[in-house]
Coordinates of C-alpha atoms in Angstrom, one line a residue:
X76 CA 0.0 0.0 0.0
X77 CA 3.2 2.2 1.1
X78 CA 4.7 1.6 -2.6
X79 CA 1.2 2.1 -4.3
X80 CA 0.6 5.8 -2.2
X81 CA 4.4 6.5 -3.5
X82 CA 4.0 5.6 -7.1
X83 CA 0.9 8.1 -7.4
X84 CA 2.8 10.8 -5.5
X85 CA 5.5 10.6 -8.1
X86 CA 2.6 10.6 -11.1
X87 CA 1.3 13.5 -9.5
X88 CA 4.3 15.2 -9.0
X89 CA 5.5 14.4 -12.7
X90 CA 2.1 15.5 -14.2
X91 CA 2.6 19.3 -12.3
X92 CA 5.8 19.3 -13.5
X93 CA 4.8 18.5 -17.0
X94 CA 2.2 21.4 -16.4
X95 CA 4.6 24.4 -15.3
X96 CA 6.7 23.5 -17.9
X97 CA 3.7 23.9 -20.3
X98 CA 2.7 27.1 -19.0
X99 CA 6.6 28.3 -19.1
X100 CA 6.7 27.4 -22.7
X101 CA 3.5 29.1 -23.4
X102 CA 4.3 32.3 -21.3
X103 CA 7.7 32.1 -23.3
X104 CA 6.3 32.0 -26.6
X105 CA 3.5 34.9 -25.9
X106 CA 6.5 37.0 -25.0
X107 CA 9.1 35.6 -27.5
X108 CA 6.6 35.0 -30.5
X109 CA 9.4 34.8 -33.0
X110 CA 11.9 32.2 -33.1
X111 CA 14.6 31.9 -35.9
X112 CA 16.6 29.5 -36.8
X113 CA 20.0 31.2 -36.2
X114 CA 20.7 34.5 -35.0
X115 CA 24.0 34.8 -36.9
X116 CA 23.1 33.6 -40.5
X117 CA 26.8 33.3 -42.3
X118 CA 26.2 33.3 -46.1
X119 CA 28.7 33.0 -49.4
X120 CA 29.0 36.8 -50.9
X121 CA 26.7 36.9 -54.1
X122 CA 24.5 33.6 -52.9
X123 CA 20.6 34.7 -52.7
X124 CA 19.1 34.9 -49.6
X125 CA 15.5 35.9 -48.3
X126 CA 15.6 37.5 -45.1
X127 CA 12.1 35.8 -44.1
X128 CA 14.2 32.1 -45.0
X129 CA 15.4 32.2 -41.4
X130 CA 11.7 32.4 -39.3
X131 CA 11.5 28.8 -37.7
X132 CA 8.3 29.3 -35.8
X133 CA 5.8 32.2 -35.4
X134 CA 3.8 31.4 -32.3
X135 CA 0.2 32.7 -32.0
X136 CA 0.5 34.0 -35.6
X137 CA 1.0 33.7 -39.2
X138 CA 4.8 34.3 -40.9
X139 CA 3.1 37.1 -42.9
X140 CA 2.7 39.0 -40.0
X141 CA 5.9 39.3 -38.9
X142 CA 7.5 42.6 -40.7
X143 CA 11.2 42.8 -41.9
X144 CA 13.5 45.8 -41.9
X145 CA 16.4 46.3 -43.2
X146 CA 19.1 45.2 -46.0
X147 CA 21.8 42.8 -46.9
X148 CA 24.2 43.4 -49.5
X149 CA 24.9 40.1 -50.5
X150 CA 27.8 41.6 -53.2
X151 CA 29.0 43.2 -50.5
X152 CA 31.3 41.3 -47.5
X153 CA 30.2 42.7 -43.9
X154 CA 27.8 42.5 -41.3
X155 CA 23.9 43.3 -41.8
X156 CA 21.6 44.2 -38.7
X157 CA 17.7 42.6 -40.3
X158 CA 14.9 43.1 -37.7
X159 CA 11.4 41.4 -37.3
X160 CA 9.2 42.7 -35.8
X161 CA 5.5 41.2 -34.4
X162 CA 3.8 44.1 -33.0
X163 CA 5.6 45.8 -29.9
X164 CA 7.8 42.5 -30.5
X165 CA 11.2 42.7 -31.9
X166 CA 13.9 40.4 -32.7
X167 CA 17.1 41.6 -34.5
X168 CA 19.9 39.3 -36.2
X169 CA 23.2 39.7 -37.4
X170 CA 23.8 38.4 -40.8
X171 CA 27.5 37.7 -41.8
X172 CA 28.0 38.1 -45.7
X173 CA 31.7 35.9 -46.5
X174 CA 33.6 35.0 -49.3
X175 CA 34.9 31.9 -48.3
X176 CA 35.9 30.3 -51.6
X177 CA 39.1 30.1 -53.6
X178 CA 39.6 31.7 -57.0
X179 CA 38.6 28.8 -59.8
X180 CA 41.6 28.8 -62.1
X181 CA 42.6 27.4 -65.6
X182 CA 46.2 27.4 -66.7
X183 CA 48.0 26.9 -69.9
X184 CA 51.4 25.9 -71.3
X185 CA 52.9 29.4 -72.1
X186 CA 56.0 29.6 -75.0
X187 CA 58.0 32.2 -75.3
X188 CA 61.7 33.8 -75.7
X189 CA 64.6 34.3 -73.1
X190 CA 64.1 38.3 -73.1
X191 CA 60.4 38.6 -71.8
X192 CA 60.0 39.4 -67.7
X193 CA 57.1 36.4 -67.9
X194 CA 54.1 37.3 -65.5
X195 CA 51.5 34.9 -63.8
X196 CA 48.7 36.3 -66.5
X197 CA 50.9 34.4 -69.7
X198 CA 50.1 31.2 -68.1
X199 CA 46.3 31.9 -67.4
X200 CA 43.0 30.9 -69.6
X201 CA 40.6 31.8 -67.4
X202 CA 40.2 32.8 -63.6
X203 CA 36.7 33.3 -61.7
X204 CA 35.8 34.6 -58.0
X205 CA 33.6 36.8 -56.7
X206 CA 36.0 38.8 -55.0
X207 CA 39.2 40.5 -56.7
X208 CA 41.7 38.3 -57.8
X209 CA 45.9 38.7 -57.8
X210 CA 47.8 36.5 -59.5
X211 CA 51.8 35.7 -58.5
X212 CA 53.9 33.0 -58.9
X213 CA 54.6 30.7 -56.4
X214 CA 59.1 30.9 -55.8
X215 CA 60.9 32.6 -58.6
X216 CA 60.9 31.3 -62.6
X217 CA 64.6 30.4 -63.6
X218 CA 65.7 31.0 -67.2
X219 CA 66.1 27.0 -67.5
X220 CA 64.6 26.5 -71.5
X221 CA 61.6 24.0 -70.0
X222 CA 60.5 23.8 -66.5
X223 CA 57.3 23.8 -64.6
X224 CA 55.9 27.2 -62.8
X225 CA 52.8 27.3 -60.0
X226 CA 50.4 30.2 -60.5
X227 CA 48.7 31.2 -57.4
X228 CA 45.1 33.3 -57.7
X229 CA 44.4 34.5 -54.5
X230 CA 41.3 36.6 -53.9
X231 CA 41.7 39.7 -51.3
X232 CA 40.4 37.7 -48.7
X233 CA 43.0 35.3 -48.7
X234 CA 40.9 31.7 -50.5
X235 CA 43.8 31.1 -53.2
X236 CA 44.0 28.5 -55.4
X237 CA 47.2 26.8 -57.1
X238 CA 47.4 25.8 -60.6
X239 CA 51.0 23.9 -62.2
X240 CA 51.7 25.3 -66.0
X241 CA 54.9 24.4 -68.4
X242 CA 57.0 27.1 -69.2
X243 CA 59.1 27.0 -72.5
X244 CA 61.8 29.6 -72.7
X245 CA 63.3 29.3 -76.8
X246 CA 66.0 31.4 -78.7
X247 CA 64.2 33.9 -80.8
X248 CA 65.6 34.1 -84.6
X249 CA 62.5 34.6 -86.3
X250 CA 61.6 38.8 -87.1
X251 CA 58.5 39.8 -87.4
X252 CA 56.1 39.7 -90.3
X253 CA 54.7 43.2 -91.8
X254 CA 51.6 42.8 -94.0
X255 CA 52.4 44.9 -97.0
X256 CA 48.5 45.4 -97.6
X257 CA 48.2 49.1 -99.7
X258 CA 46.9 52.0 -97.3
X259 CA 44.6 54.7 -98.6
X260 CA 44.2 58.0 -97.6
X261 CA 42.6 61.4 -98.5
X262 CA 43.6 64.6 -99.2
X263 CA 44.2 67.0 -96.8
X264 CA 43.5 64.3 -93.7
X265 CA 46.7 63.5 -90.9
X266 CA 46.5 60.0 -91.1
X267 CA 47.6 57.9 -88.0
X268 CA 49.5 55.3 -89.9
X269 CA 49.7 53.1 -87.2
X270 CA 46.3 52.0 -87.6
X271 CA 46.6 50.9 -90.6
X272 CA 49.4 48.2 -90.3
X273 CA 49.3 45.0 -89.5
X274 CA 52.4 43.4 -87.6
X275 CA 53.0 39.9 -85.8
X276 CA 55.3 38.0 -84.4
X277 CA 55.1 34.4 -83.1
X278 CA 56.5 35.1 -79.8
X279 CA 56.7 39.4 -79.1
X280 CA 52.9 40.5 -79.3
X281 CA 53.7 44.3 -79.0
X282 CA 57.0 44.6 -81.4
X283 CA 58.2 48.3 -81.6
X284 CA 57.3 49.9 -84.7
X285 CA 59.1 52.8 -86.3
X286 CA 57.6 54.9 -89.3
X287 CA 59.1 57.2 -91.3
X288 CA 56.4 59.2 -93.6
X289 CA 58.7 61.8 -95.3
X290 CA 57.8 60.5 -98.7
X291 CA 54.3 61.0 -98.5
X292 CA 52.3 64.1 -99.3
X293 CA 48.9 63.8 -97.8
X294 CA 48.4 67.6 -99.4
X295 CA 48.5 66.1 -103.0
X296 CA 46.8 63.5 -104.9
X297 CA 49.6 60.2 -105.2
X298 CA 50.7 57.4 -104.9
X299 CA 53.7 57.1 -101.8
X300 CA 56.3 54.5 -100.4
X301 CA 56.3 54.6 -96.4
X302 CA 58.7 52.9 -94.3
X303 CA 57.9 50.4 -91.7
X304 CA 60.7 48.9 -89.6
X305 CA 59.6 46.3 -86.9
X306 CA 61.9 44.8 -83.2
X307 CA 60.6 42.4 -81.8
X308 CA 62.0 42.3 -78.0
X309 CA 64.8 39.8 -78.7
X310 CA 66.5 42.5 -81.5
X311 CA 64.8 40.5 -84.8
X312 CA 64.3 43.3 -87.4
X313 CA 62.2 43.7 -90.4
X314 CA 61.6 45.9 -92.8
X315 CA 59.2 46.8 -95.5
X316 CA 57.6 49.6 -97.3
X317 CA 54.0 50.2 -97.9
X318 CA 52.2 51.8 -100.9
X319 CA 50.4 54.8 -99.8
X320 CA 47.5 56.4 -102.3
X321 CA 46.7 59.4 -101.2
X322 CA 43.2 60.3 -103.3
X323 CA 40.1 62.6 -102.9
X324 CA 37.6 60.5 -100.6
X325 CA 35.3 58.6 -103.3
X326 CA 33.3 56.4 -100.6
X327 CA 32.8 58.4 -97.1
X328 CA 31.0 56.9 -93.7
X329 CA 29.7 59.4 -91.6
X330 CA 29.3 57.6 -88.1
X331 CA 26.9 59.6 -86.2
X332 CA 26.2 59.2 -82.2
X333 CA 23.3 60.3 -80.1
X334 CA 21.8 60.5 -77.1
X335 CA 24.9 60.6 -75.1
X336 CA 27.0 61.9 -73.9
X337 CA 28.2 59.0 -70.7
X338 CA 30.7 56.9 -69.9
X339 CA 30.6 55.3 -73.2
X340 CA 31.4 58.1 -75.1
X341 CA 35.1 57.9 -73.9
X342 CA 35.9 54.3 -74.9
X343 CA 34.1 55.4 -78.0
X344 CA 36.8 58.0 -78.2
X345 CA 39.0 55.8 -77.7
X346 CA 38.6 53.7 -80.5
X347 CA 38.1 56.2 -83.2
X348 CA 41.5 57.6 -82.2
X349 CA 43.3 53.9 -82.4
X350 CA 41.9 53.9 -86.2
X351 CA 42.0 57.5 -87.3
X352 CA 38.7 57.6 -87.8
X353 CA 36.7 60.8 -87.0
X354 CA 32.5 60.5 -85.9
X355 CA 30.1 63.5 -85.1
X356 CA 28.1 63.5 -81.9
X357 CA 24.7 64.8 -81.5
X358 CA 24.4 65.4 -77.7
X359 CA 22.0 65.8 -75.1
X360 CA 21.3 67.8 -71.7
X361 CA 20.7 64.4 -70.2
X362 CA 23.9 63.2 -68.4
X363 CA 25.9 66.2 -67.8
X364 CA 28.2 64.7 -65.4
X365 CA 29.8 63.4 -69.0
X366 CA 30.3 66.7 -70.7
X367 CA 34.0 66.6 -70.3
X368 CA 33.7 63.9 -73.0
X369 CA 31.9 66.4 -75.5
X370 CA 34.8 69.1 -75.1
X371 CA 37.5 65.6 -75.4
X372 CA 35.4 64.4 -78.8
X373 CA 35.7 68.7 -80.2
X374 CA 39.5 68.7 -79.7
X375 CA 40.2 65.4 -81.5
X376 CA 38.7 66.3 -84.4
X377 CA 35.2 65.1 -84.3
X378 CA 31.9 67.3 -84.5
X379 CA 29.6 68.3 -82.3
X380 CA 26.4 68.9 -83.4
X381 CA 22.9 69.1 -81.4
X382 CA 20.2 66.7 -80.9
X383 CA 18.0 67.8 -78.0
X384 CA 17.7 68.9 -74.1
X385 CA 15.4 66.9 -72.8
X386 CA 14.6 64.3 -74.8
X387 CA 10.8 64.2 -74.4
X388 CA 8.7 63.7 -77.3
X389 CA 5.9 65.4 -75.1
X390 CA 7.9 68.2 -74.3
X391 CA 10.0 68.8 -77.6
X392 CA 7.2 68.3 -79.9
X393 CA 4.1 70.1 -78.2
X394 CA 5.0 73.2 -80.3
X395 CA 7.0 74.8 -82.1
X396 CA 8.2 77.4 -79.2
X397 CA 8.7 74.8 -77.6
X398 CA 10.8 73.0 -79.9
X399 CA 13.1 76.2 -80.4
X400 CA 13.4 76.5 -76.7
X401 CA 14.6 72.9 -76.1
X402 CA 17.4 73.6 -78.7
X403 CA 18.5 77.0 -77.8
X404 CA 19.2 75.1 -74.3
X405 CA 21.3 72.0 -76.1
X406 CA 23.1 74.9 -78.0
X407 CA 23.7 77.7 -75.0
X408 CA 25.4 74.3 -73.1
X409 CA 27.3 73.2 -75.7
X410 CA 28.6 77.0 -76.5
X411 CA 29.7 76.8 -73.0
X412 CA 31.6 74.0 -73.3
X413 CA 33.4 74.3 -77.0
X414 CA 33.3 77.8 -77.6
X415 CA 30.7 77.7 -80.1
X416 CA 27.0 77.1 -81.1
X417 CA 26.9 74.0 -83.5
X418 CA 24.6 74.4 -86.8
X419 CA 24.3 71.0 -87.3
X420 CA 21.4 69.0 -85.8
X421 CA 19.0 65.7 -85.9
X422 CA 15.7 65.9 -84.7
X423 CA 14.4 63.1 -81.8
X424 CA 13.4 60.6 -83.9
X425 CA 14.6 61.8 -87.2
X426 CA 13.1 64.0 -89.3
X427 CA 10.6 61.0 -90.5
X428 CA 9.4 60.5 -87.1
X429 CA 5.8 59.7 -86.3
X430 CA 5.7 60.2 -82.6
X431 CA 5.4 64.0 -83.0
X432 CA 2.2 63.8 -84.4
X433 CA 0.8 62.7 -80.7
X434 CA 1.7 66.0 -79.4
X435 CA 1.3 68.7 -82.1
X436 CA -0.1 67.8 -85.9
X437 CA 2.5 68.7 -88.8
X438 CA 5.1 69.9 -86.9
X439 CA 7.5 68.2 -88.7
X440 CA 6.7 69.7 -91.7
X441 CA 7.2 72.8 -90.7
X442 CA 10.3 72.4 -88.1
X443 CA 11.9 71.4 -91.5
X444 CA 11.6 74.8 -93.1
X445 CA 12.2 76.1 -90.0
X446 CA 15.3 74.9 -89.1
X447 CA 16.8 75.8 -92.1
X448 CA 15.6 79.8 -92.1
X449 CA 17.2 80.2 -88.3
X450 CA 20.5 78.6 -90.0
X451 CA 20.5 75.5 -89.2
X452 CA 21.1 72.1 -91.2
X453 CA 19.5 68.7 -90.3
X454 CA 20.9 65.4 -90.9
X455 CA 19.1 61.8 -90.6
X456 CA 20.5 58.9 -91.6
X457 CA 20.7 55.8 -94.4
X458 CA 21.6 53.1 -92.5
X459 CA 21.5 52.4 -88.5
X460 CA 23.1 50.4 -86.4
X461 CA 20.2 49.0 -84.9
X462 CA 20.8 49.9 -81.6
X463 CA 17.8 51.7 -80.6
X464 CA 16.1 48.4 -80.6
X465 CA 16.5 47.9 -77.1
X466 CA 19.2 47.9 -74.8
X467 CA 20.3 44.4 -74.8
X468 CA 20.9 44.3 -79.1
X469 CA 23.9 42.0 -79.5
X470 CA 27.2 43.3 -80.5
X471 CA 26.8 40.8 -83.8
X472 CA 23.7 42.4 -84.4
X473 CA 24.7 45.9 -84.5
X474 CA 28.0 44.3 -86.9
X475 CA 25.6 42.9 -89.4
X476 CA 23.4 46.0 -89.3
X477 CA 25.8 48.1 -89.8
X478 CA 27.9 46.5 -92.5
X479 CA 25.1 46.1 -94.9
X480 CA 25.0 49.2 -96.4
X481 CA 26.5 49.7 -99.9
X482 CA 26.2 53.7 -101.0
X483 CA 29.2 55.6 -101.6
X484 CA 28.4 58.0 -98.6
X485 CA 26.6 55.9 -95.7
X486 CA 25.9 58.3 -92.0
X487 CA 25.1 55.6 -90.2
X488 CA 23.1 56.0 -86.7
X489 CA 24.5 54.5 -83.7
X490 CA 23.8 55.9 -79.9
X491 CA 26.2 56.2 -77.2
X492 CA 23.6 56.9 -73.8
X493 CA 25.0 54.6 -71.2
X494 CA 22.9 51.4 -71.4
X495 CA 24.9 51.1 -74.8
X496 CA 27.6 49.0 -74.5
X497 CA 27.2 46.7 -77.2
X498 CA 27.6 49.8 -79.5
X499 CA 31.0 50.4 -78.3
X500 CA 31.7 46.5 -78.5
X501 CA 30.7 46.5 -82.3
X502 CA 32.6 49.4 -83.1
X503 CA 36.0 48.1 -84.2
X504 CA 34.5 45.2 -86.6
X505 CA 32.5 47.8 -87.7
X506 CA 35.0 50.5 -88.9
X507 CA 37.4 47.4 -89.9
X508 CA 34.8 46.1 -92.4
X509 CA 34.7 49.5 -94.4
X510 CA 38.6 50.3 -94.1
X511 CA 38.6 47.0 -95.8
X512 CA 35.8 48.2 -98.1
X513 CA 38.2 51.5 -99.2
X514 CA 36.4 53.8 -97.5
X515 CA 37.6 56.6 -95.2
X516 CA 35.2 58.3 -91.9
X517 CA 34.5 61.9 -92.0
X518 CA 32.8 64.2 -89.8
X519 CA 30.2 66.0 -90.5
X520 CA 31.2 69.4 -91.8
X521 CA 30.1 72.1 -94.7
X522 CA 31.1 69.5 -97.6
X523 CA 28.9 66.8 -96.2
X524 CA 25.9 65.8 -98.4
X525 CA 22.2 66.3 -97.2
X526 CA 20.8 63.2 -95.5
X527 CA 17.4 63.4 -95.5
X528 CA 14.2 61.1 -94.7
X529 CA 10.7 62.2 -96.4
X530 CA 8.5 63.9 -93.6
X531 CA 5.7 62.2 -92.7
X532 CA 4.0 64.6 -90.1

């Protein structure tokens, strides 16, 4: 009976036990009613992650209720405070963004001569991380004619990875090869002859080149010998000469740029200069932080011309004051950038453009009268890039485009606004394929031919 009175004492005593701990857990989760799974989340930098991933258990409520503040930068290494909060509640967490993982490398066997100071990048084909990546050798590279060398990628917060690569160091005897393809040129232009040649070597990718143009009078109508002499680092020599024609230009492209200018227009810059070639740009009030570039594109040699202020079809096109007064503010900027108030101009849309006729009927019929009595001179365009499309028109696209025009004088419309980095991509095919083609780029000036589209409003 004792043992019977003991055993039921025990029950009892487990059952109220079982009971306060019941009521503690409930008390608990009235006052805690969020519970996460970790209050120190550690993610990989760029990985996704949904704040709202890391509620285990809303108690009394649903998950939706609970509202999230806060940001995590998960490009971004660091430490991001996220809070959730459930009325008066709140409940904060640390989240630790980390990069974590080593640099994914690919090497390659690398060939070359006994004069070149070899660096890690030689040996590499490709190289991925989310984080910034230096490359170094692991130990030094001896001048022994075959060995082995370890590349070492190591990203700035210290994952590396190590890669092995053969090394072959040969005795260079071999100059380098000058294409002796004929260059032409026009009258009157200061071509950059470096442009034009076409040097390699099997082992030196960046021989030194030495020109002597003293023979060649771009002033007069000919046909010139220029001298070419080519080092490649190990002291091989060659030697050639190149026929030169200087002629009056025949076939012309004017390349023609709107819409910007940005951080586009530079590289764009960039490239013309590398092939002599000379653009006009018809600019905007848009992106002013960028006009440095329009004063850079006046002093080498390009044009500036105007396009528009503001670029709104409502605006521009709701009348013809209105019209005037978006371009006497694209010229009064310009003026105060170059010096001078351009004559030349394109109309949003081209003169051919429908839009116009949603804001004001015929106004494009008479802006083109216009225009002309306040001294100015519109151009449009026979062949476009295609660029406008969208902003995501491949690079081959805007190549094929492009290319396909056959006139003798082809202004061809491209756009340089920042979204347009195919343009710039496309732009050295593009100017190859009609250097090829014997033509020479212009910008626009007082010899340039009308371009015009028929009006349609």
């Amino acid at each position: 009976m004792p043992r019977k009175r003991r055993k039921n004492r025990f029950g009892n005593h487990l059952l109220t036990f079982l009971f306060i701990c019941i009521i503690f857990l409930l008390f608990y989760a009235f006052k805690n009613p969020i519970l996460l799974y970790s209050s120190n989340p550690v993610i990989e930098i760029n990985q996704d992650y949904d704040p709202s991933s890391n509620i285990q258990q809303v108690f009394y409520h649903a998950d939706s209720d609970v509202k999230i503040s806060g940001n995590v930068n998960t490009a971004k290494v660091g430490e991001y405070t996220i809070t959730y909060q459930l009325n008066n509640y709140k409940k904060t967490c640390i989240i630790s963004v980390k990069d974590t993982q080593a640099p994914v490398l690919k090497v390659k066997s690398y060939k070359t001569d006994l004069v070149e100071d070899v660096k890690p990048e030689a040996f590499v084909k490709s190289v991925k991380d989310d984080s910034k990546v230096a490359l170094s050798f692991k130990g030094k590279v001896s001048k022994d004619t075959e060995q082995t060398v370890t590349i070492v990628a190591k990203d700035v917060y210290g994952n590396y990875s190590m890669k092995d690569a053969k090394l072959t160091l040969v005795e260079d005897h071999k100059k380098p090869v000058i294409e002796k393809s004929t260059i032409h040129v026009y009258t009157g232009s200061k071509p950059n002859y470096k442009s034009y040649l076409k040097i390699t070597d099997d082992l030196d990718q960046k021989p030194k080149i030495k020109i002597n143009s003293s023979n060649v009078n771009t002033k007069k109508d000919g046909t010139y010998k220029l001298s070419v002499t080519a080092t490649d680092r190990s002291g091989n020599k060659a030697k050639a000469k190149i026929k030169v024609i200087v002629e009056q230009p025949k076939k012309v492209v004017y390349m023609t740029f709107d819409d910007g200018p940005s951080e586009n227009t530079d590289k764009i810059l960039k490239i013309l200069k590398k092939y002599d070639a000379k653009a006009t740009f018809f600019v905007t009030g848009n992106n002013q932080k960028y006009n440095s570039s329009i004063k850079k594109a006046y002093k080498q040699g390009n044009t500036i011309a105007l396009h528009t202020y503001t670029h709104d079809y409502a605006t521009v096109y709701s009348s013809i004051d209105a019209y005037f007064e978006d371009l006497q503010k694209i010229s009064d900027m310009v003026k105060n950038i170059i010096g001078k108030a351009p004559k030349y101009i394109r109309f949003p849309g081209g003169s051919s453009n429908m839009v116009s006729a949603n804001y004001s009927d015929g106004i494009m019929t008479k802006l083109e009268s216009m225009v002309r009595e306040n001294g100015y001179e519109y151009f449009d365009w026979n062949c476009s890039s295609g660029d406008a499309a969208s902003n995501s028109v491949s690079a081959q696209t805007i190549i094929d485009n492009s290319t396909n025009c056959n006139y003798d004088q082809i202004m061809i419309l491209f756009h340089d606004s920042s979204p347009k980095t195919t343009t710039v991509e496309a732009l050295p095919k593009i100017i190859e394929n009609y250097k090829e083609r014997g033509y020479v780029f212009k910008a626009i000036s007082k010899d340039t031919p009308e371009f015009h589209h028929d009006v349609n409003n």
